[in-house]
PDB file of C-alpha atoms in Angstrom:
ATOM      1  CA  UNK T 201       0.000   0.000   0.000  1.00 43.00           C
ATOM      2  CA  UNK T 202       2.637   2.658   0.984  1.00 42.00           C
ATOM      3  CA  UNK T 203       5.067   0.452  -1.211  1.00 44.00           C
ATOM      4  CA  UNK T 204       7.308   3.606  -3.788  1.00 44.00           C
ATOM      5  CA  UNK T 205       6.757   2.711  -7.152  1.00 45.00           C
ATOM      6  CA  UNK T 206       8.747   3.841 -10.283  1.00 44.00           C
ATOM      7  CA  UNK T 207       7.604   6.173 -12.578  1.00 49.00           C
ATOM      8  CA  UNK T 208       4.416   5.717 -14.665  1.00 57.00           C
ATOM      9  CA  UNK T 209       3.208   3.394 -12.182  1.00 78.00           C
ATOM     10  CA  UNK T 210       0.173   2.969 -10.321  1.00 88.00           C
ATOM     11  CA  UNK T 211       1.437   6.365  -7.309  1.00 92.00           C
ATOM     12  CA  UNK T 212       1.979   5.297  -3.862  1.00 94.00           C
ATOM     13  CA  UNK T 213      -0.879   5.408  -1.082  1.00 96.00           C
ATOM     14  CA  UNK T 214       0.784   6.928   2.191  1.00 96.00           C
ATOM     15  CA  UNK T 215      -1.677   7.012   5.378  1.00 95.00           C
ATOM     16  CA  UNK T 216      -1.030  10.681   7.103  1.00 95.00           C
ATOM     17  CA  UNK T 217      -2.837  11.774  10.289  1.00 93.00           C
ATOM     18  CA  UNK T 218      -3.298  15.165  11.853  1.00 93.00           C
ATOM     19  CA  UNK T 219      -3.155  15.897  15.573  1.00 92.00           C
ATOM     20  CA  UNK T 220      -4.313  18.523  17.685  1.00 92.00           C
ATOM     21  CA  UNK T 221      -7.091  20.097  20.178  1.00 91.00           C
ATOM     22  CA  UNK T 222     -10.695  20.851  19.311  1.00 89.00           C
ATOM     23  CA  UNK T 223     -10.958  24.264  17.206  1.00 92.00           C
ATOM     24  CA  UNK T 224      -7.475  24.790  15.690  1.00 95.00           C
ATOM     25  CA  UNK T 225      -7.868  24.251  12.408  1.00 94.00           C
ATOM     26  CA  UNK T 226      -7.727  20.409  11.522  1.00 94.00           C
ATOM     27  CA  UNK T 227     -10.839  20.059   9.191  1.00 91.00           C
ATOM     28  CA  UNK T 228     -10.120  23.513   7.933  1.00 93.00           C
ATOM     29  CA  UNK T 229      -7.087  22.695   6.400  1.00 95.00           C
ATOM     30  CA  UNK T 230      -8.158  19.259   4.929  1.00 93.00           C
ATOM     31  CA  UNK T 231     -10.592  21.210   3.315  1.00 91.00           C
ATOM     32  CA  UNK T 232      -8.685  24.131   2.194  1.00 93.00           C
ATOM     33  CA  UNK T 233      -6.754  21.373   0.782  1.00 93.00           C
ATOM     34  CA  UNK T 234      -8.702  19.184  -1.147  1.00 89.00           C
ATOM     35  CA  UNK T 235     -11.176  22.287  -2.666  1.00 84.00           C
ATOM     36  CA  UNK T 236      -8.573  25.229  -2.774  1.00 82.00           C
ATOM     37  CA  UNK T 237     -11.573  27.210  -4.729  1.00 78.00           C
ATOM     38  CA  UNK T 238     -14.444  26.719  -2.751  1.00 70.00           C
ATOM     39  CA  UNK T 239     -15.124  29.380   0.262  1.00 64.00           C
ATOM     40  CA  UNK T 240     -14.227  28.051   3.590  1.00 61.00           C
ATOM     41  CA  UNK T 241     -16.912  27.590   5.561  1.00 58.00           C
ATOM     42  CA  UNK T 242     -16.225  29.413   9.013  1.00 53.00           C
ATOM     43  CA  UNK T 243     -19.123  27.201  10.538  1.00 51.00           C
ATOM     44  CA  UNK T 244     -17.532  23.438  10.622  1.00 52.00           C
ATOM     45  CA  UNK T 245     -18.544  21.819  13.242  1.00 54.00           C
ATOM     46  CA  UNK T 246     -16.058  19.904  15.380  1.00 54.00           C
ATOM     47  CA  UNK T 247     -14.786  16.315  13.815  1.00 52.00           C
ATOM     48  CA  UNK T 248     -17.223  13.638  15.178  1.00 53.00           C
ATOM     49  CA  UNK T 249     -15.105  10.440  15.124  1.00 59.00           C
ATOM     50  CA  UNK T 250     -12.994   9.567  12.382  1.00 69.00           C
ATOM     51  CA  UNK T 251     -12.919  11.157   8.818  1.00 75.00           C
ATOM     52  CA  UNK T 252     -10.447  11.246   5.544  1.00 81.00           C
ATOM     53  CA  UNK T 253      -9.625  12.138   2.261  1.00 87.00           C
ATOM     54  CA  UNK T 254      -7.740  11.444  -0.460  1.00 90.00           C
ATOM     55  CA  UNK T 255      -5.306  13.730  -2.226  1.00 92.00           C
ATOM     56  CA  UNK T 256      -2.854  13.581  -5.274  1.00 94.00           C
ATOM     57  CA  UNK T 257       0.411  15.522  -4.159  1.00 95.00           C
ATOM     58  CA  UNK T 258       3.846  16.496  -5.548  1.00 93.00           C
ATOM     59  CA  UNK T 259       6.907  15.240  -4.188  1.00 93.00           C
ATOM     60  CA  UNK T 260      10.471  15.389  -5.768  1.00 92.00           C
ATOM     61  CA  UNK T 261      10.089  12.197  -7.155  1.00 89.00           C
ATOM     62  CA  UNK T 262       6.978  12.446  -8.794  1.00 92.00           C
ATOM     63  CA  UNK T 263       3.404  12.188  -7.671  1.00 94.00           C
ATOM     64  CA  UNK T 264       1.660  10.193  -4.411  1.00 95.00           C
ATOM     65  CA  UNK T 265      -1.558   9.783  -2.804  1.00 95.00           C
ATOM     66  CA  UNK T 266      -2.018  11.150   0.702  1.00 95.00           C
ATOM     67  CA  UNK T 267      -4.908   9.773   2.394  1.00 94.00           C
ATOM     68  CA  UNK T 268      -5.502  12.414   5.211  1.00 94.00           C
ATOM     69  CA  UNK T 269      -7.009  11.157   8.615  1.00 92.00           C
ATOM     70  CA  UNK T 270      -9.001  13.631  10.606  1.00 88.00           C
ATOM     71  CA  UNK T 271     -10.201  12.859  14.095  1.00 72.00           C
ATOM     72  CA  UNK T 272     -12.009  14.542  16.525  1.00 60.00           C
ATOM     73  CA  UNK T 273      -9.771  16.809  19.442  1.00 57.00           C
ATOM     74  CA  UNK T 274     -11.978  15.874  22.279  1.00 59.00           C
ATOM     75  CA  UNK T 275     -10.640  13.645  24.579  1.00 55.00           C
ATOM     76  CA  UNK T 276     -13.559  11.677  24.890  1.00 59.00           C
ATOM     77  CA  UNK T 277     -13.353  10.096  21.223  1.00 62.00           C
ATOM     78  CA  UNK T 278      -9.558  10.518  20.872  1.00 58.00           C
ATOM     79  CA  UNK T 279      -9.164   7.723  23.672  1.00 67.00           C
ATOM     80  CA  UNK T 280     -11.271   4.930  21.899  1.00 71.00           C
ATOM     81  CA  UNK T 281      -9.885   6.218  18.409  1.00 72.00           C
ATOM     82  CA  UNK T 282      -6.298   6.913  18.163  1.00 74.00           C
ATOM     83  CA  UNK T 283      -4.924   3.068  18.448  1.00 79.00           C
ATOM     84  CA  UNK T 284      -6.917   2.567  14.861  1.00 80.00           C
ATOM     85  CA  UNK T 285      -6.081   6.156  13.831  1.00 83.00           C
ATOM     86  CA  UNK T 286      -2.789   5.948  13.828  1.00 87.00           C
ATOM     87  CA  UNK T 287      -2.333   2.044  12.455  1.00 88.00           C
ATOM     88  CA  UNK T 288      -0.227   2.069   9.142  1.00 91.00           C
ATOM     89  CA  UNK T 289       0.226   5.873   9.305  1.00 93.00           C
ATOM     90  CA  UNK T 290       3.581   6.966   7.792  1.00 94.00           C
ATOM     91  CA  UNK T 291       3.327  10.742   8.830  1.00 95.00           C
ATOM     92  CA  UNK T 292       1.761  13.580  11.047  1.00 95.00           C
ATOM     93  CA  UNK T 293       0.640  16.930  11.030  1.00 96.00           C
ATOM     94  CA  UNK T 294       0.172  18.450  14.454  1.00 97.00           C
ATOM     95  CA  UNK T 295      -1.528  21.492  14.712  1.00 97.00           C
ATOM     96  CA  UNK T 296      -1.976  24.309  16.849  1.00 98.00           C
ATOM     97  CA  UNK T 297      -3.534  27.676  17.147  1.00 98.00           C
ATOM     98  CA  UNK T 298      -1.123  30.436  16.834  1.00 98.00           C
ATOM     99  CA  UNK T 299      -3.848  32.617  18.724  1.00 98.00           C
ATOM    100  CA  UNK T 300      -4.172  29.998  21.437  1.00 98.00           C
ATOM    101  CA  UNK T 301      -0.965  29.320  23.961  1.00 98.00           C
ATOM    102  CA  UNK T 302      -3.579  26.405  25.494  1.00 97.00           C
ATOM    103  CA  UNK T 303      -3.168  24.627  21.908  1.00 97.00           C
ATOM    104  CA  UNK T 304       0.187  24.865  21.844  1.00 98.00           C
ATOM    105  CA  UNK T 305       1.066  23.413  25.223  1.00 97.00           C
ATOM    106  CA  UNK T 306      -1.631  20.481  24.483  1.00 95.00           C
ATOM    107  CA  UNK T 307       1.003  19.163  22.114  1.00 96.00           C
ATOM    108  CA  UNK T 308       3.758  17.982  24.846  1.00 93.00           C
ATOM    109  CA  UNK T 309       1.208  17.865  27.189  1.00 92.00           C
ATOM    110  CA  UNK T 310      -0.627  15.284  25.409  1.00 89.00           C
ATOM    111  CA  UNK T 311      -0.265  15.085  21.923  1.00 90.00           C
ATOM    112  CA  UNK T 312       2.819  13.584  21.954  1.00 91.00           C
ATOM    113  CA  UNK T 313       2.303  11.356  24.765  1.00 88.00           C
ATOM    114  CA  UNK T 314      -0.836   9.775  22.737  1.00 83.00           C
ATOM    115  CA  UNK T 315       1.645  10.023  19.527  1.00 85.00           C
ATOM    116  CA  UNK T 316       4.623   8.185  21.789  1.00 84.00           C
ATOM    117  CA  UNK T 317       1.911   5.366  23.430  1.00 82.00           C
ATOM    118  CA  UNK T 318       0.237   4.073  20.159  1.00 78.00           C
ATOM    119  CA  UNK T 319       2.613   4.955  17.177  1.00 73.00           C
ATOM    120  CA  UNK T 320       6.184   4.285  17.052  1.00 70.00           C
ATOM    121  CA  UNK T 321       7.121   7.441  16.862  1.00 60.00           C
ATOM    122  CA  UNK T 322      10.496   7.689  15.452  1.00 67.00           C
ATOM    123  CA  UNK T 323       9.250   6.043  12.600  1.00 78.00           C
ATOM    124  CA  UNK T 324       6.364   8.306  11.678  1.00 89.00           C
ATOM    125  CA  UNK T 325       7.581  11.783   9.677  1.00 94.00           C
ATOM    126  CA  UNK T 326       6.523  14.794  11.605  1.00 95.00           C
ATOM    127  CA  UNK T 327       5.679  18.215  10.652  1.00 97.00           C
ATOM    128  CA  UNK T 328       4.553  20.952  13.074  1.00 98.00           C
ATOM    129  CA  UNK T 329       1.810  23.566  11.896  1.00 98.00           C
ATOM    130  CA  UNK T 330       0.737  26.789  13.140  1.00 98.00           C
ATOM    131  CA  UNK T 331      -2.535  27.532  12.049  1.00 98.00           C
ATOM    132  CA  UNK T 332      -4.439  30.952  11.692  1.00 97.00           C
ATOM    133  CA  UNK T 333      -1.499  32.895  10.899  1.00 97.00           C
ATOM    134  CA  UNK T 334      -3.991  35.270   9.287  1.00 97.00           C
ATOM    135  CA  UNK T 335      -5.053  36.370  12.762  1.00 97.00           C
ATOM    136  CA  UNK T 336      -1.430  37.798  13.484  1.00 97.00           C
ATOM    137  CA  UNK T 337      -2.790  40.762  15.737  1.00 98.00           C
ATOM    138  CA  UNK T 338      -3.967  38.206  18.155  1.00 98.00           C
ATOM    139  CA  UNK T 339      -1.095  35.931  18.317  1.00 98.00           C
ATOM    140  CA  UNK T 340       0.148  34.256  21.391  1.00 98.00           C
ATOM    141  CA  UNK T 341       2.641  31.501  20.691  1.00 98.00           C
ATOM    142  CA  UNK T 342       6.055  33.132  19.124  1.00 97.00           C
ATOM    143  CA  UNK T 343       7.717  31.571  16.217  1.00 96.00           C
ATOM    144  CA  UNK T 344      10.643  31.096  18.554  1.00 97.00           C
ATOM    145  CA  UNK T 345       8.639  28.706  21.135  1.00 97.00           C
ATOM    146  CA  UNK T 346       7.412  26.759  17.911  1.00 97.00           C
ATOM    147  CA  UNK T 347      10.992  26.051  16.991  1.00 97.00           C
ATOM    148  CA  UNK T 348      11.928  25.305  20.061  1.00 97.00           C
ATOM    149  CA  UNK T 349       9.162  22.788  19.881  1.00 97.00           C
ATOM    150  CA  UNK T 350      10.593  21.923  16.511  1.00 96.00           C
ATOM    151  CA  UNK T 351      14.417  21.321  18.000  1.00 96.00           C
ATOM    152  CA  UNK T 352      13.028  19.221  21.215  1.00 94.00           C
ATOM    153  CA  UNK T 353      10.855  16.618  18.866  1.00 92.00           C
ATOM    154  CA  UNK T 354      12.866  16.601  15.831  1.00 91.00           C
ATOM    155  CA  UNK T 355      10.466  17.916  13.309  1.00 94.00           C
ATOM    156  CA  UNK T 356      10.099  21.318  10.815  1.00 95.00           C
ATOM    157  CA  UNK T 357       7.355  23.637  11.094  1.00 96.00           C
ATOM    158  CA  UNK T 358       5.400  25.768   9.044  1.00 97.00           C
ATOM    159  CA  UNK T 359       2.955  28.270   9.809  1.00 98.00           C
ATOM    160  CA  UNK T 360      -0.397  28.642   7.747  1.00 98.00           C
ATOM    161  CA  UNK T 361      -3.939  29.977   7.548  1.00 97.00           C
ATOM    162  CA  UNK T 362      -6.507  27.675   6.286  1.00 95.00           C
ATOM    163  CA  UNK T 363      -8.544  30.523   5.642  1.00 94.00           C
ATOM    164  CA  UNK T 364      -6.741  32.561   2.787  1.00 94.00           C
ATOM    165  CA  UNK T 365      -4.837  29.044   1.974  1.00 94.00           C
ATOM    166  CA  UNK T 366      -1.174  30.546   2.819  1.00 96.00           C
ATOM    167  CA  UNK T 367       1.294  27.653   3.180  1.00 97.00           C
ATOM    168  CA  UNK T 368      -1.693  24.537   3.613  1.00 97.00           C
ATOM    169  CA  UNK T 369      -0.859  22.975   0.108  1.00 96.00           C
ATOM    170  CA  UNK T 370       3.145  23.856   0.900  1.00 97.00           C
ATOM    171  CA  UNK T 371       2.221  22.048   4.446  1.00 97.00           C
ATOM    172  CA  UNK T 372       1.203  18.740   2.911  1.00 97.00           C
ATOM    173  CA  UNK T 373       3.420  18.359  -0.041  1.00 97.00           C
ATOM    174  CA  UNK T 374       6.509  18.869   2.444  1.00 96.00           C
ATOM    175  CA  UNK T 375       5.114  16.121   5.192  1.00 97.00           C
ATOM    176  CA  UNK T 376       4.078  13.894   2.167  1.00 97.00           C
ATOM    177  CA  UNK T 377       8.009  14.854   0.128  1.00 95.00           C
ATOM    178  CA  UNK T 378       9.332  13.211   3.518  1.00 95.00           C
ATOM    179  CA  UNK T 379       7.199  10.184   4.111  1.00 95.00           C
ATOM    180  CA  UNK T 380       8.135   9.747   0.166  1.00 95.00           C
ATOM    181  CA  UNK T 381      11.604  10.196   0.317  1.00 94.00           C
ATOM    182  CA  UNK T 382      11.556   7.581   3.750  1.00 92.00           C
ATOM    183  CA  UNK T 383      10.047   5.283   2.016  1.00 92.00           C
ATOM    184  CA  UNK T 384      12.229   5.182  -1.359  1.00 92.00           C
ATOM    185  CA  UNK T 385      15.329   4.538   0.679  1.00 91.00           C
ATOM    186  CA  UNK T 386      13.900   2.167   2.492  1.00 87.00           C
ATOM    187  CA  UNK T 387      13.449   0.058  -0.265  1.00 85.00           C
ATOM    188  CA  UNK T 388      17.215   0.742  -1.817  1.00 85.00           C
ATOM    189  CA  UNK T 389      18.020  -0.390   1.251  1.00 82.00           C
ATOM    190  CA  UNK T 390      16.151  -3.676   1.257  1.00 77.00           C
ATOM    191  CA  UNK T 391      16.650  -3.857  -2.586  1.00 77.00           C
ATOM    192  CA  UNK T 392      20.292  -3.620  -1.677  1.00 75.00           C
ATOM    193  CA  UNK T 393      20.104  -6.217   1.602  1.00 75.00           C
ATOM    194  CA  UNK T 394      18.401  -8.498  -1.187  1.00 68.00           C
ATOM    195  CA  UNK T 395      21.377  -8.482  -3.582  1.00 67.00           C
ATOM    196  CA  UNK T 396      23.850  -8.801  -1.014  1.00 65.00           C
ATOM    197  CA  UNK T 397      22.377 -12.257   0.188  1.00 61.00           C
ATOM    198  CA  UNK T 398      21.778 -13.599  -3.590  1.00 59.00           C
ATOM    199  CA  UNK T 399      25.162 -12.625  -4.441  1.00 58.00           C
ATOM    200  CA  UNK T 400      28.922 -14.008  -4.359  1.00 51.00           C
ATOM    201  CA  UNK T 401      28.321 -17.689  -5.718  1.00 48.00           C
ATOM    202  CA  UNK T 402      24.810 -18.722  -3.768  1.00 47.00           C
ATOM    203  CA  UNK T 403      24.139 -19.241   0.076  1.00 47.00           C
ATOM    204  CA  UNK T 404      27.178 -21.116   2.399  1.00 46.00           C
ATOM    205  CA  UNK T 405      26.833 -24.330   2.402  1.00 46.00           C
ATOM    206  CA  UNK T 406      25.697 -26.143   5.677  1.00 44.00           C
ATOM    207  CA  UNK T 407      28.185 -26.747   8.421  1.00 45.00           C
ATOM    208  CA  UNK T 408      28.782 -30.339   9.167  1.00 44.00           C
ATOM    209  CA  UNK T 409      30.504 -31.115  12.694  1.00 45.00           C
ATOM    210  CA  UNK T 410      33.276 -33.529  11.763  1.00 42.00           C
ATOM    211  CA  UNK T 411      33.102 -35.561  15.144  1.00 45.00           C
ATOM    212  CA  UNK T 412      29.378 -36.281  14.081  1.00 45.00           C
ATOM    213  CA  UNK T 413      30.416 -39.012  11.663  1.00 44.00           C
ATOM    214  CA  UNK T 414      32.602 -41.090  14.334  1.00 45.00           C
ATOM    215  CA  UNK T 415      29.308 -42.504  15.012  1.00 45.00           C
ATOM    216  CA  UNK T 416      29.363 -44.437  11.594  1.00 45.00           C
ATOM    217  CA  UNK T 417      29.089 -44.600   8.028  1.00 48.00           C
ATOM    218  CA  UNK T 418      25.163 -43.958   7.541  1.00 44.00           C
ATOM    219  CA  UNK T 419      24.875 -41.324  10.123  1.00 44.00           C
ATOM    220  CA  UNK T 420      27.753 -39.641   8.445  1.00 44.00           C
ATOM    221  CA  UNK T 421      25.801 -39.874   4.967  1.00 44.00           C
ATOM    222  CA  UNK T 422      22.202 -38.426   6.502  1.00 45.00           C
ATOM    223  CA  UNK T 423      24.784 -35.414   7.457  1.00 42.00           C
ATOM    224  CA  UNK T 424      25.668 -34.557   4.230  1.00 43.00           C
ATOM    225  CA  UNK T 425      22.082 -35.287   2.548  1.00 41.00           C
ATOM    226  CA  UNK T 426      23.927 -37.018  -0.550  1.00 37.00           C
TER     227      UNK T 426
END
């Protein structure tokens, strides 16, 4: 499913999930990003569960599919929902609300505790996002705390406003470019293991303790398998 393909082939499927209280922005940007054109509609209600969609993206290396996972910031659903949310997810987007210091602390508070208990998290790609960035006169969590953030957890951040659509496509395309790029060299790197082992002549031959076959002729021939 998340297997890189070459060119002109069927485009890889990578699972990506986004993380983050009630009310900063989540469902915004998955739709800002799937229907760039259509008005954003300042009266979504709050995620109910678990929703996604599915979006062609640009990476360096051609184009993939991210399928985006949306779930709902309350704690009440994220509890029973994030061990299947975050099953066979390659990346994620947390988000907080650059006019909201409460959003921004929920992400080492808990965020990353729920990201650390059911994901492996070194293995997931990460990219932080400040959302609303449009509401600048109102802002209350500095650049420099987010990239402290960024330097702590080992991720890059980007800031972006789901309502004029500054940065969300740039957001996605650079998660999905490094989930992509993971992915490729894993497989040179199996592709590689693979050729190693099926190289130099064929597999070692079986060892064959000589002071087995004092014990006689016949249990010296079942040794060797001739």
């Amino acid at each position: 499913m998340s297997r890189a393909t070459s060119a002109g082939g069927k485009p890889p499927l990578y699972k990506i999930v986004m993380l983050g209280d009630s009310g900063v922005g989540k469902t915004s940007l998955v739709a800002r990003l799937t229907n760039p054109e259509r008005p954003l509609n300042h009266d979504i209600s709050a995620t109910m569960g678990i929703e996604f969609d599915t979006q062609m993206l640009d990476t360096e290396h051609g184009k993939v599919k991210a399928q985006i996972w949306d779930t709902a910031g309350q704690e009440r659903f994220a509890r029973v929902l994030l061990p299947t949310y975050f099953r066979k997810a390659k990346g994620v987007i947390l988000v907080y609300d650059i006019t909201n210091a409460k959003s921004f602390e929920s992400l080492s508070e808990r965020w990353m505790a729920q990201l650390n208990d059911h994901a492996s998290s070194d293995d997931l790609a990460k990219l932080l996002v400040g959302n609303k960035s449009d509401l600048e006169a109102s802002r209350e969590v500095t650049k420099e705390k987010a990239e402290q953030f960024c330097q702590e957890y080992g991720m890059d951040m980007l800031e972006t406003s789901a309502k004029s659509g500054q940065n969300v496509l740039q957001a996605f395309e650079k998660l999905i470019g490094i989930v992509h790029n993971r992915a490729l060299a894993a497989n040179k790197n199996k592709a590689g293991i693979q050729g190693m082992s099926s190289g130099g002549g064929g597999a070692a031959p079986s060892t064959v303790k000589l002071e087995d076959g004092k014990k006689g002729d016949a249990a010296g021939t079942d040794a060797c398998g001739c």
